[in-house]
Tab-separated table of C-alpha atoms and ligand atoms in Angstrom:
chain	number	residue	atom	x	y	z
A	1	MET	CA	10.878	-34.430	-120.848
A	2	SER	CA	11.282	-31.279	-118.770
A	3	SER	CA	12.731	-31.725	-115.309
A	4	GLU	CA	13.360	-29.078	-112.640
A	5	ILE	CA	14.850	-29.419	-109.215
A	6	TYR	CA	14.440	-26.996	-106.305
A	7	ILE	CA	16.895	-27.239	-103.428
A	8	ASN	CA	17.396	-25.924	-99.889
A	9	ILE	CA	13.641	-25.512	-99.408
A	10	LYS	CA	13.098	-24.363	-95.831
A	11	GLY	CA	10.055	-26.611	-95.511
A	12	LEU	CA	8.160	-28.764	-98.006
A	13	VAL	CA	4.634	-28.721	-96.619
A	14	ASN	CA	1.854	-31.332	-96.674
A	15	VAL	CA	3.986	-34.156	-97.995
A	16	ARG	CA	2.025	-37.387	-98.157
A	17	ALA	CA	2.836	-40.694	-99.837
A	18	ASN	CA	-0.883	-41.416	-100.067
A	19	SER	CA	-3.609	-38.885	-99.604
A	20	ALA	CA	-7.089	-39.112	-98.142
A	21	ILE	CA	-9.664	-36.831	-96.493
A	22	LEU	CA	-8.489	-35.725	-93.040
A	23	ARG	CA	-10.956	-35.839	-90.165
A	24	GLY	CA	-10.872	-34.752	-86.514
A	25	THR	CA	-7.453	-34.958	-84.838
A	26	ALA	CA	-5.771	-35.966	-88.142
A	27	MET	CA	-6.434	-32.415	-89.330
A	28	SER	CA	-3.758	-31.020	-87.008
A	29	GLU	CA	-1.056	-33.269	-88.470
A	30	LEU	CA	0.713	-31.395	-91.238
A	31	PRO	CA	3.747	-33.363	-92.476
A	32	VAL	CA	6.685	-31.094	-93.359
A	33	ILE	CA	10.141	-32.035	-94.684
A	34	GLU	CA	12.609	-29.423	-93.474
A	35	ASN	CA	15.637	-28.507	-95.582
A	36	ALA	CA	14.224	-30.308	-98.587
A	37	TYR	CA	14.522	-30.755	-102.325
A	38	LEU	CA	11.729	-31.203	-104.852
A	39	VAL	CA	11.827	-32.645	-108.364
A	40	ILE	CA	9.144	-31.706	-110.921
A	41	GLU	CA	8.900	-33.538	-114.239
A	42	ASP	CA	6.561	-32.367	-116.988
A	43	GLY	CA	4.483	-30.385	-114.514
A	44	ILE	CA	4.074	-33.323	-112.129
A	45	ILE	CA	5.584	-33.852	-108.665
A	46	ALA	CA	8.177	-36.555	-109.277
A	47	GLY	CA	10.334	-36.765	-106.147
A	48	PHE	CA	11.441	-35.094	-102.927
A	49	GLY	CA	13.384	-35.646	-99.760
A	50	THR	CA	15.864	-33.995	-97.428
A	51	MET	CA	19.012	-32.264	-98.705
A	52	GLU	CA	20.955	-34.945	-96.838
A	53	GLU	CA	19.222	-37.634	-98.929
A	54	LEU	CA	19.872	-35.602	-102.086
A	55	ARG	CA	23.601	-35.482	-101.359
A	56	LYS	CA	23.661	-39.267	-101.052
A	57	SER	CA	21.695	-39.775	-104.266
A	58	THR	CA	22.818	-39.744	-107.911
A	59	ILE	CA	20.393	-36.919	-108.832
A	60	ASN	CA	22.128	-34.299	-110.969
A	61	ILE	CA	21.826	-30.873	-109.330
A	62	LYS	CA	23.752	-28.851	-111.904
A	63	ASN	CA	20.692	-26.813	-112.941
A	64	ALA	CA	18.971	-26.817	-109.549
A	65	THR	CA	17.209	-23.669	-108.326
A	66	ASN	CA	18.243	-22.669	-104.824
A	67	ILE	CA	15.272	-21.335	-102.829
A	68	SER	CA	16.770	-21.222	-99.347
A	69	GLY	CA	14.507	-19.635	-96.743
A	70	GLN	CA	11.334	-20.300	-98.752
A	71	TRP	CA	8.562	-22.784	-97.992
A	72	VAL	CA	6.711	-24.758	-100.655
A	73	LEU	CA	3.035	-25.663	-100.138
A	74	PRO	CA	0.305	-27.168	-102.306
A	75	ALA	CA	-1.630	-24.329	-103.971
A	76	TRP	CA	-4.952	-23.477	-102.316
A	77	CYS	CA	-7.950	-25.605	-103.298
A	78	ASP	CA	-10.995	-23.329	-103.169
A	79	SER	CA	-13.937	-25.738	-103.276
A	80	HIS	CA	-16.869	-23.281	-103.101
A	81	THR	CA	-17.105	-20.164	-105.265
A	82	HIS	CA	-19.562	-18.225	-107.423
A	83	LEU	CA	-16.744	-16.669	-109.463
A	84	VAL	CA	-18.862	-16.302	-112.618
A	85	PHE	CA	-20.993	-13.199	-112.073
A	86	SER	CA	-21.546	-9.841	-113.704
A	87	GLY	CA	-20.792	-6.557	-111.947
A	88	SER	CA	-20.533	-5.779	-108.246
A	89	ARG	CA	-23.097	-5.008	-105.512
A	90	GLU	CA	-21.521	-2.378	-103.304
A	91	GLU	CA	-24.866	-0.483	-102.961
A	92	GLU	CA	-26.165	-3.429	-100.911
A	93	PHE	CA	-22.951	-3.402	-98.914
A	94	VAL	CA	-23.724	0.197	-97.931
A	95	ASP	CA	-27.378	-0.731	-97.179
A	96	LYS	CA	-26.069	-3.426	-94.835
A	97	ILE	CA	-23.851	-0.898	-93.078
A	98	LYS	CA	-26.987	1.212	-92.564
A	99	GLY	CA	-28.728	-1.726	-90.914
A	100	LYS	CA	-30.518	-3.858	-93.527
A	101	THR	CA	-30.054	-7.618	-93.259
A	102	TYR	CA	-29.068	-10.013	-96.059
A	103	SER	CA	-32.572	-11.531	-95.973
A	104	GLU	CA	-34.275	-8.091	-96.131
A	105	ILE	CA	-32.186	-7.086	-99.140
A	106	ALA	CA	-33.051	-10.388	-100.855
A	107	ALA	CA	-36.780	-9.963	-100.102
A	108	ASN	CA	-36.717	-6.548	-101.821
A	109	GLY	CA	-35.393	-7.916	-105.121
A	110	GLY	CA	-31.736	-7.313	-104.257
A	111	GLY	CA	-29.184	-9.995	-103.591
A	112	ILE	CA	-29.173	-12.991	-105.909
A	113	LEU	CA	-32.018	-11.510	-108.025
A	114	HIS	CA	-29.974	-8.365	-108.594
A	115	SER	CA	-27.107	-10.456	-109.999
A	116	ALA	CA	-29.616	-12.526	-112.026
A	117	LYS	CA	-30.810	-9.377	-113.837
A	118	ARG	CA	-27.223	-8.635	-114.770
A	119	ILE	CA	-26.625	-12.173	-116.064
A	120	ALA	CA	-29.728	-11.925	-118.257
A	121	ASN	CA	-28.304	-8.779	-119.874
A	122	ILE	CA	-24.747	-9.838	-120.573
A	123	SER	CA	-23.367	-11.843	-123.497
A	124	GLU	CA	-21.569	-15.117	-122.937
A	125	ASP	CA	-18.315	-13.579	-124.197
A	126	ALA	CA	-18.478	-10.562	-121.899
A	127	LEU	CA	-19.305	-12.828	-118.948
A	128	PHE	CA	-16.351	-15.023	-119.839
A	129	ASN	CA	-14.018	-12.010	-119.938
A	130	GLN	CA	-15.083	-10.760	-116.481
A	131	SER	CA	-14.757	-14.256	-115.045
A	132	TRP	CA	-11.382	-14.887	-116.648
A	133	LYS	CA	-9.996	-11.760	-114.939
A	134	ARG	CA	-11.181	-13.068	-111.567
A	135	LEU	CA	-9.615	-16.442	-112.244
A	136	ILE	CA	-6.258	-14.784	-112.978
A	137	GLU	CA	-6.661	-12.665	-109.833
A	138	VAL	CA	-7.207	-15.672	-107.533
A	139	SER	CA	-4.480	-17.754	-109.162
A	140	LYS	CA	-1.994	-14.980	-108.346
A	141	LEU	CA	-3.200	-15.229	-104.748
A	142	GLY	CA	-2.238	-18.907	-104.677
A	143	THR	CA	-5.381	-20.742	-105.791
A	144	GLY	CA	-4.551	-23.729	-108.002
A	145	ALA	CA	-7.903	-25.539	-107.980
A	146	ILE	CA	-11.360	-24.029	-107.839
A	147	GLU	CA	-15.030	-24.998	-107.910
A	148	ILE	CA	-17.369	-22.552	-109.662
A	149	LYS	CA	-21.184	-22.518	-109.460
A	150	SER	CA	-23.928	-21.300	-111.732
A	151	GLY	CA	-26.961	-19.881	-109.915
A	152	TYR	CA	-27.415	-16.328	-111.174
A	153	GLY	CA	-29.183	-17.472	-114.349
A	154	LEU	CA	-32.461	-18.763	-112.896
A	155	SER	CA	-33.808	-19.639	-116.349
A	156	VAL	CA	-32.929	-22.398	-118.775
A	157	GLU	CA	-31.163	-19.997	-121.116
A	158	ASN	CA	-29.186	-18.107	-118.499
A	159	GLU	CA	-28.210	-21.061	-116.292
A	160	LEU	CA	-26.822	-22.737	-119.415
A	161	LYS	CA	-25.039	-19.472	-120.317
A	162	MET	CA	-23.242	-19.535	-116.949
A	163	LEU	CA	-22.369	-23.226	-117.197
A	164	ARG	CA	-20.989	-22.756	-120.711
A	165	VAL	CA	-18.784	-19.947	-119.427
A	166	ILE	CA	-17.466	-22.294	-116.701
A	167	LYS	CA	-16.844	-24.950	-119.357
A	168	LYS	CA	-14.848	-22.446	-121.411
A	169	LEU	CA	-12.833	-21.459	-118.311
A	170	LYS	CA	-12.026	-25.161	-117.830
A	171	GLU	CA	-10.878	-25.456	-121.436
A	172	ARG	CA	-8.693	-22.340	-121.441
A	173	SER	CA	-7.196	-22.373	-117.934
A	174	ASN	CA	-4.476	-24.598	-116.456
A	175	LEU	CA	-6.133	-24.506	-113.054
A	176	VAL	CA	-8.115	-27.524	-111.875
A	177	ILE	CA	-11.719	-26.342	-112.293
A	178	LYS	CA	-14.943	-28.077	-111.229
A	179	SER	CA	-18.413	-26.938	-112.209
A	180	THR	CA	-21.550	-26.987	-110.065
A	181	PHE	CA	-25.129	-26.478	-111.240
A	182	LEU	CA	-26.903	-24.175	-108.759
A	183	GLY	CA	-30.137	-23.485	-110.652
A	184	ALA	CA	-31.831	-23.794	-107.242
A	185	HIS	CA	-30.173	-20.660	-105.825
A	186	THR	CA	-33.452	-18.785	-105.512
A	187	PHE	CA	-36.786	-18.609	-107.368
A	188	PRO	CA	-36.990	-16.271	-110.374
A	189	VAL	CA	-39.320	-13.295	-109.767
A	190	ALA	CA	-42.023	-14.585	-112.123
A	191	LEU	CA	-42.182	-17.938	-110.311
A	192	LYS	CA	-41.748	-16.774	-106.756
A	193	ASP	CA	-45.186	-18.154	-105.862
A	194	ASN	CA	-44.976	-21.149	-108.171
A	195	HIS	CA	-42.134	-23.225	-106.769
A	196	GLU	CA	-43.407	-26.358	-108.460
A	197	GLU	CA	-43.037	-24.854	-111.919
A	198	TYR	CA	-39.463	-23.635	-111.356
A	199	ILE	CA	-38.427	-26.987	-109.871
A	200	ARG	CA	-40.051	-28.670	-112.879
A	201	GLN	CA	-37.924	-26.481	-115.175
A	202	ILE	CA	-34.787	-27.422	-113.238
A	203	ILE	CA	-35.560	-31.138	-113.385
A	204	GLU	CA	-37.153	-31.458	-116.806
A	205	GLU	CA	-35.505	-28.688	-118.828
A	206	MET	CA	-32.133	-27.800	-117.317
A	207	LEU	CA	-30.778	-31.114	-116.017
A	208	PRO	CA	-31.221	-33.087	-119.262
A	209	VAL	CA	-29.181	-30.509	-121.252
A	210	ILE	CA	-26.562	-30.312	-118.500
A	211	GLY	CA	-26.286	-34.086	-118.544
A	212	ARG	CA	-26.105	-34.317	-122.323
A	213	GLU	CA	-23.511	-31.550	-122.743
A	214	MET	CA	-21.597	-32.555	-119.573
A	215	LEU	CA	-21.866	-29.011	-118.244
A	216	ALA	CA	-21.571	-29.791	-114.511
A	217	ASP	CA	-19.724	-32.050	-112.096
A	218	PHE	CA	-21.986	-31.393	-109.092
A	219	VAL	CA	-25.377	-30.016	-108.085
A	220	ASP	CA	-26.072	-27.427	-105.368
A	221	VAL	CA	-29.255	-26.079	-103.730
A	222	PHE	CA	-29.611	-23.081	-101.380
A	223	CYS	CA	-31.589	-24.814	-98.626
A	224	GLU	CA	-32.819	-21.948	-96.456
A	225	ASP	CA	-35.993	-20.263	-95.178
A	226	GLY	CA	-37.382	-18.196	-98.044
A	227	PHE	CA	-35.387	-20.207	-100.588
A	228	PHE	CA	-35.562	-24.028	-101.033
A	229	SER	CA	-37.037	-26.340	-98.395
A	230	PRO	CA	-35.346	-29.614	-97.398
A	231	ALA	CA	-38.008	-31.561	-99.348
A	232	GLU	CA	-37.421	-29.433	-102.477
A	233	THR	CA	-33.665	-29.842	-101.975
A	234	GLU	CA	-34.029	-33.624	-101.811
A	235	SER	CA	-36.104	-33.884	-104.954
A	236	ILE	CA	-33.644	-31.745	-106.966
A	237	CYS	CA	-30.672	-33.775	-105.666
A	238	LYS	CA	-32.387	-37.061	-106.477
A	239	ALA	CA	-33.080	-35.921	-110.037
A	240	ALA	CA	-29.479	-34.687	-110.433
A	241	ALA	CA	-28.157	-38.055	-109.211
A	242	GLY	CA	-29.655	-39.536	-112.383
A	243	TYR	CA	-27.079	-37.486	-114.330
A	244	GLY	CA	-24.191	-38.437	-112.022
A	245	LEU	CA	-24.144	-35.109	-110.142
A	246	LYS	CA	-23.390	-35.362	-106.419
A	247	PRO	CA	-24.732	-32.640	-104.107
A	248	LYS	CA	-22.585	-29.894	-102.615
A	249	LEU	CA	-25.177	-27.923	-100.667
A	250	HIS	CA	-25.671	-24.482	-99.127
A	251	VAL	CA	-27.142	-25.372	-95.718
A	252	ASN	CA	-27.572	-23.753	-92.286
A	253	GLN	CA	-26.298	-20.326	-93.327
A	254	ILE	CA	-29.010	-18.363	-91.542
A	255	ASN	CA	-31.426	-20.983	-90.141
A	256	SER	CA	-31.325	-24.668	-89.250
A	257	ILE	CA	-34.269	-26.103	-91.219
A	258	GLY	CA	-33.188	-29.667	-92.036
A	259	GLY	CA	-30.665	-29.099	-94.829
A	260	ILE	CA	-28.086	-31.333	-93.179
A	261	GLU	CA	-30.515	-34.245	-93.062
A	262	ALA	CA	-31.419	-33.676	-96.733
A	263	GLY	CA	-27.715	-33.690	-97.596
A	264	ILE	CA	-26.991	-36.880	-95.690
A	265	LYS	CA	-29.994	-38.627	-97.281
A	266	THR	CA	-28.819	-37.698	-100.785
A	267	ASP	CA	-25.179	-38.649	-100.146
A	268	ALA	CA	-23.762	-35.126	-100.412
A	269	LEU	CA	-20.078	-34.706	-101.148
A	270	SER	CA	-20.006	-31.571	-99.002
A	271	LEU	CA	-22.271	-29.490	-96.782
A	272	ASP	CA	-21.284	-25.863	-96.945
A	273	HIS	CA	-21.744	-22.700	-94.818
A	274	LEU	CA	-22.906	-24.196	-91.451
A	275	GLU	CA	-22.966	-20.884	-89.567
A	276	THR	CA	-26.103	-21.911	-87.651
A	277	LEU	CA	-25.896	-25.357	-86.046
A	278	THR	CA	-28.033	-27.012	-83.350
A	279	GLN	CA	-26.723	-29.798	-81.093
A	280	LYS	CA	-28.625	-32.258	-83.271
A	281	ASP	CA	-26.963	-30.875	-86.422
A	282	ILE	CA	-23.500	-31.281	-84.882
A	283	LYS	CA	-24.295	-34.858	-83.888
A	284	GLN	CA	-25.407	-35.646	-87.436
A	285	LEU	CA	-22.314	-34.009	-88.937
A	286	SER	CA	-20.011	-36.014	-86.650
A	287	THR	CA	-20.873	-39.173	-88.607
A	288	PHE	CA	-21.267	-37.470	-92.012
A	289	LYS	CA	-19.023	-39.175	-94.602
A	290	GLY	CA	-18.583	-36.027	-96.710
A	291	ILE	CA	-16.876	-32.738	-95.925
A	292	CYS	CA	-18.041	-29.739	-93.897
A	293	THR	CA	-16.995	-26.683	-95.897
A	294	LEU	CA	-16.658	-23.485	-93.893
A	295	LEU	CA	-16.719	-20.046	-95.506
A	296	PRO	CA	-15.443	-17.614	-92.876
A	297	THR	CA	-15.216	-14.597	-95.177
A	298	ALA	CA	-18.992	-14.843	-95.862
A	299	ALA	CA	-19.702	-14.841	-92.115
A	300	PHE	CA	-17.246	-11.958	-91.714
A	301	PHE	CA	-18.751	-9.889	-94.524
A	302	LEU	CA	-22.385	-10.473	-93.456
A	303	ARG	CA	-21.585	-10.105	-89.742
A	304	LEU	CA	-22.973	-13.577	-89.052
A	305	PRO	CA	-21.604	-15.741	-86.261
A	306	PHE	CA	-18.502	-17.607	-87.404
A	307	GLN	CA	-18.833	-21.327	-88.071
A	308	PRO	CA	-18.030	-23.499	-85.027
A	309	ALA	CA	-14.905	-25.028	-86.555
A	310	ARG	CA	-13.499	-26.196	-83.212
A	311	THR	CA	-16.648	-28.084	-82.271
A	312	LEU	CA	-16.813	-29.694	-85.712
A	313	ILE	CA	-13.159	-30.780	-85.750
A	314	ASP	CA	-13.317	-31.931	-82.134
A	315	SER	CA	-16.405	-34.018	-83.071
A	316	GLY	CA	-14.375	-35.811	-85.742
A	317	CYS	CA	-15.574	-33.960	-88.862
A	318	GLY	CA	-13.525	-33.409	-92.011
A	319	VAL	CA	-13.431	-29.649	-92.540
A	320	ALA	CA	-12.528	-27.710	-95.697
A	321	LEU	CA	-12.149	-23.935	-96.042
A	322	ALA	CA	-13.323	-22.029	-99.111
A	323	SER	CA	-13.779	-18.405	-100.169
A	324	ASP	CA	-17.424	-18.380	-101.380
A	325	TYR	CA	-16.212	-15.678	-103.831
A	326	ASN	CA	-19.439	-13.914	-104.947
A	327	PRO	CA	-20.722	-10.334	-105.258
A	328	GLY	CA	-23.152	-10.516	-102.317
A	329	SER	CA	-21.629	-12.247	-99.328
A	330	SER	CA	-17.913	-12.547	-100.081
A	331	PRO	CA	-16.583	-10.239	-102.773
A	332	SER	CA	-13.097	-11.644	-102.278
A	333	GLY	CA	-11.532	-14.888	-103.444
A	334	ASN	CA	-8.411	-14.432	-101.332
A	335	MET	CA	-7.760	-17.813	-99.711
A	336	ASN	CA	-4.873	-16.347	-97.689
A	337	PHE	CA	-7.379	-14.201	-95.833
A	338	VAL	CA	-9.760	-17.181	-95.470
A	339	VAL	CA	-6.958	-19.141	-93.789
A	340	SER	CA	-6.093	-16.211	-91.482
A	341	LEU	CA	-9.710	-15.631	-90.522
A	342	SER	CA	-10.237	-19.314	-89.713
A	343	CYS	CA	-7.344	-19.173	-87.253
A	344	ILE	CA	-8.181	-15.770	-85.778
A	345	GLN	CA	-11.965	-16.085	-85.448
A	346	MET	CA	-12.635	-19.850	-85.475
A	347	ARG	CA	-9.579	-20.962	-83.516
A	348	MET	CA	-8.369	-23.369	-86.135
A	349	LEU	CA	-4.685	-24.198	-85.720
A	350	PRO	CA	-2.511	-23.078	-88.640
A	351	GLU	CA	-1.879	-26.778	-89.465
A	352	GLU	CA	-5.640	-27.477	-89.504
A	353	ALA	CA	-6.329	-24.414	-91.627
A	354	ILE	CA	-3.657	-25.320	-94.197
A	355	ASN	CA	-4.978	-28.891	-94.424
A	356	ALA	CA	-8.533	-27.575	-94.747
A	357	ALA	CA	-7.536	-25.176	-97.542
A	358	THR	CA	-5.468	-27.719	-99.481
A	359	ILE	CA	-6.043	-31.453	-99.185
A	360	ASN	CA	-9.576	-31.381	-97.750
A	361	GLY	CA	-10.553	-28.638	-100.212
A	362	ALA	CA	-9.336	-30.866	-103.040
A	363	TYR	CA	-11.444	-33.778	-101.778
A	364	ALA	CA	-14.459	-31.477	-101.372
A	365	MET	CA	-14.446	-31.144	-105.189
A	366	GLU	CA	-13.248	-34.659	-106.055
A	367	ALA	CA	-9.826	-33.376	-107.077
A	368	GLY	CA	-7.941	-35.179	-104.300
A	369	SER	CA	-6.130	-37.516	-106.672
A	370	GLU	CA	-4.788	-34.573	-108.738
A	371	THR	CA	-3.881	-31.894	-106.231
A	372	GLY	CA	-3.996	-30.717	-102.580
A	373	SER	CA	-0.784	-32.305	-101.262
A	374	ILE	CA	2.854	-32.870	-102.193
A	375	THR	CA	2.375	-36.422	-103.422
A	376	PRO	CA	4.216	-38.166	-106.280
A	377	GLY	CA	2.096	-38.073	-109.415
A	378	LYS	CA	0.023	-35.027	-108.407
A	379	LYS	CA	0.143	-31.780	-110.371
A	380	ALA	CA	2.870	-29.299	-109.453
A	381	ASN	CA	0.331	-26.644	-108.425
A	382	LEU	CA	2.325	-24.991	-105.679
A	383	ILE	CA	2.864	-21.883	-103.581
A	384	PHE	CA	6.442	-20.705	-103.069
A	385	THR	CA	6.390	-18.419	-100.019
A	386	ASN	CA	8.554	-15.427	-99.276
A	387	LYS	CA	11.370	-15.970	-96.793
A	388	ILE	CA	9.182	-16.335	-93.705
A	389	PRO	CA	10.146	-17.681	-90.279
A	390	SER	CA	7.427	-20.308	-89.811
A	391	LEU	CA	4.203	-21.714	-91.238
A	392	ALA	CA	2.117	-20.048	-88.532
A	393	TYR	CA	3.421	-16.766	-89.939
A	394	ILE	CA	1.117	-17.225	-92.980
A	395	PRO	CA	-2.194	-16.806	-91.072
A	396	TYR	CA	-0.578	-14.552	-88.451
A	397	LYS	CA	0.425	-11.926	-91.025
A	398	PHE	CA	-3.211	-11.419	-92.050
A	399	GLY	CA	-4.001	-9.202	-95.020
A	400	ASN	CA	-0.514	-9.768	-96.360
A	401	ASN	CA	0.042	-12.678	-98.711
A	402	SER	CA	3.321	-14.350	-97.872
A	403	ILE	CA	3.612	-15.579	-101.454
A	404	ASP	CA	6.654	-15.106	-103.648
A	405	GLN	CA	5.506	-17.142	-106.665
A	406	VAL	CA	2.671	-19.451	-107.675
A	407	MET	CA	3.276	-22.497	-109.861
A	408	ILE	CA	0.581	-24.161	-111.969
A	409	ASN	CA	1.408	-27.417	-113.777
A	410	GLY	CA	5.102	-26.826	-113.116
A	411	GLN	CA	5.113	-23.292	-114.599
A	412	PHE	CA	5.395	-20.074	-112.607
A	413	ILE	CA	2.482	-17.800	-113.480
B	501	LIG	O1	-22.984	-18.561	-100.646
B	501	LIG	N1	-26.199	-17.903	-99.761
B	501	LIG	C1	-26.322	-18.131	-100.932
B	501	LIG	N2	-25.507	-17.818	-101.930
B	501	LIG	C2	-24.297	-17.045	-101.827
B	501	LIG	C3	-24.545	-15.601	-101.898
B	501	LIG	C4	-25.093	-15.198	-103.185
B	501	LIG	C5	-25.274	-13.717	-103.362
B	501	LIG	O2	-25.606	-12.992	-102.411
B	501	LIG	O3	-25.094	-13.294	-104.489
B	501	LIG	C6	-23.497	-17.453	-100.619
B	501	LIG	O4	-23.355	-16.715	-99.645
B	502	LIG	FE1	-21.990	-19.874	-101.702
């Protein structure tokens, strides 16, 4: 058995004997043990306490690593990404600077359809290699658990290609990885006026293979004007439920068209984006049993209004933060910047933001029993910070990752 002990930790952050989703006022409670020690056995969190308690114990500290001045946090849990994609889309970025909107670019065959063309023309191996590089990149930025969606395939063959790449990432990586089937991201060009046929393909041709080969943990639909209606969203989610896939949905990014209701009816695990909310939407979300996942870097990049995090938290919601890493609306998977932006632009408190990016993010991808807090028995997927004065310093020092080292399964990467 391998056993390591870290001592003189300035603060051991998000320490919880038992963990659960945090909602409303509970989100601002971030338990920290100051001047702490931490024991890791075989990659699992085995024990912790104050240095005072350590001195009184019989624990052998001969080979302990002294990390005085450093904080230890759970690694980021990024519960909404599109990390598997091919190539970048900076031409559209420039078009947006010149005044085109996201919807206009999409209507002209850009956006998701642009990435779909690239997926059709790339081999599974080459797609894996590009995606692997991104996974390494985000793990160095502190991400220890990540959800990844398909959605740039838009045909049986290419959706399965994406999902098989995600499966291979799961097999080869030590990160906690969850897979989401997002065949309903948009309609393929050939079926843009035949929604029924594409939805039939999703339900009758894609889902059975996904179920048989266990290629996804969740299902997602882009419920938006010009994309999938709430009724279409519901029928896809109901079919996916037959294969054990819970919905994690793109709703209310640009318009409020009933996506939240569709999500509640189909027992969604999370409702994501939520830039555009009516009073009625907020009321419905206040009793929603799942998680509201906010993606501030997508709002930032598309110049959309930021999500009303304060209103949601003050209404009792459980909020998670995620990067939405994708080539069109958030070409960055840097969770440190997500956390900063949530504090700066959405007025989340640093404690709320850290909870949203760790424990609630873990629950938003059903990984709450494995990661997201410093809890005995959870994986040692951890961030060791630089010597920084306080926790608020992490979001305050935006654009600068206050990370010294990242640990995955007890190993520094
Ligand atoms: O979450 N809005 C839908 N899907 C992605 C963007 C996809 C793209 O533009 O490639 C999102 O923002
Ligand atoms: Fe997204």
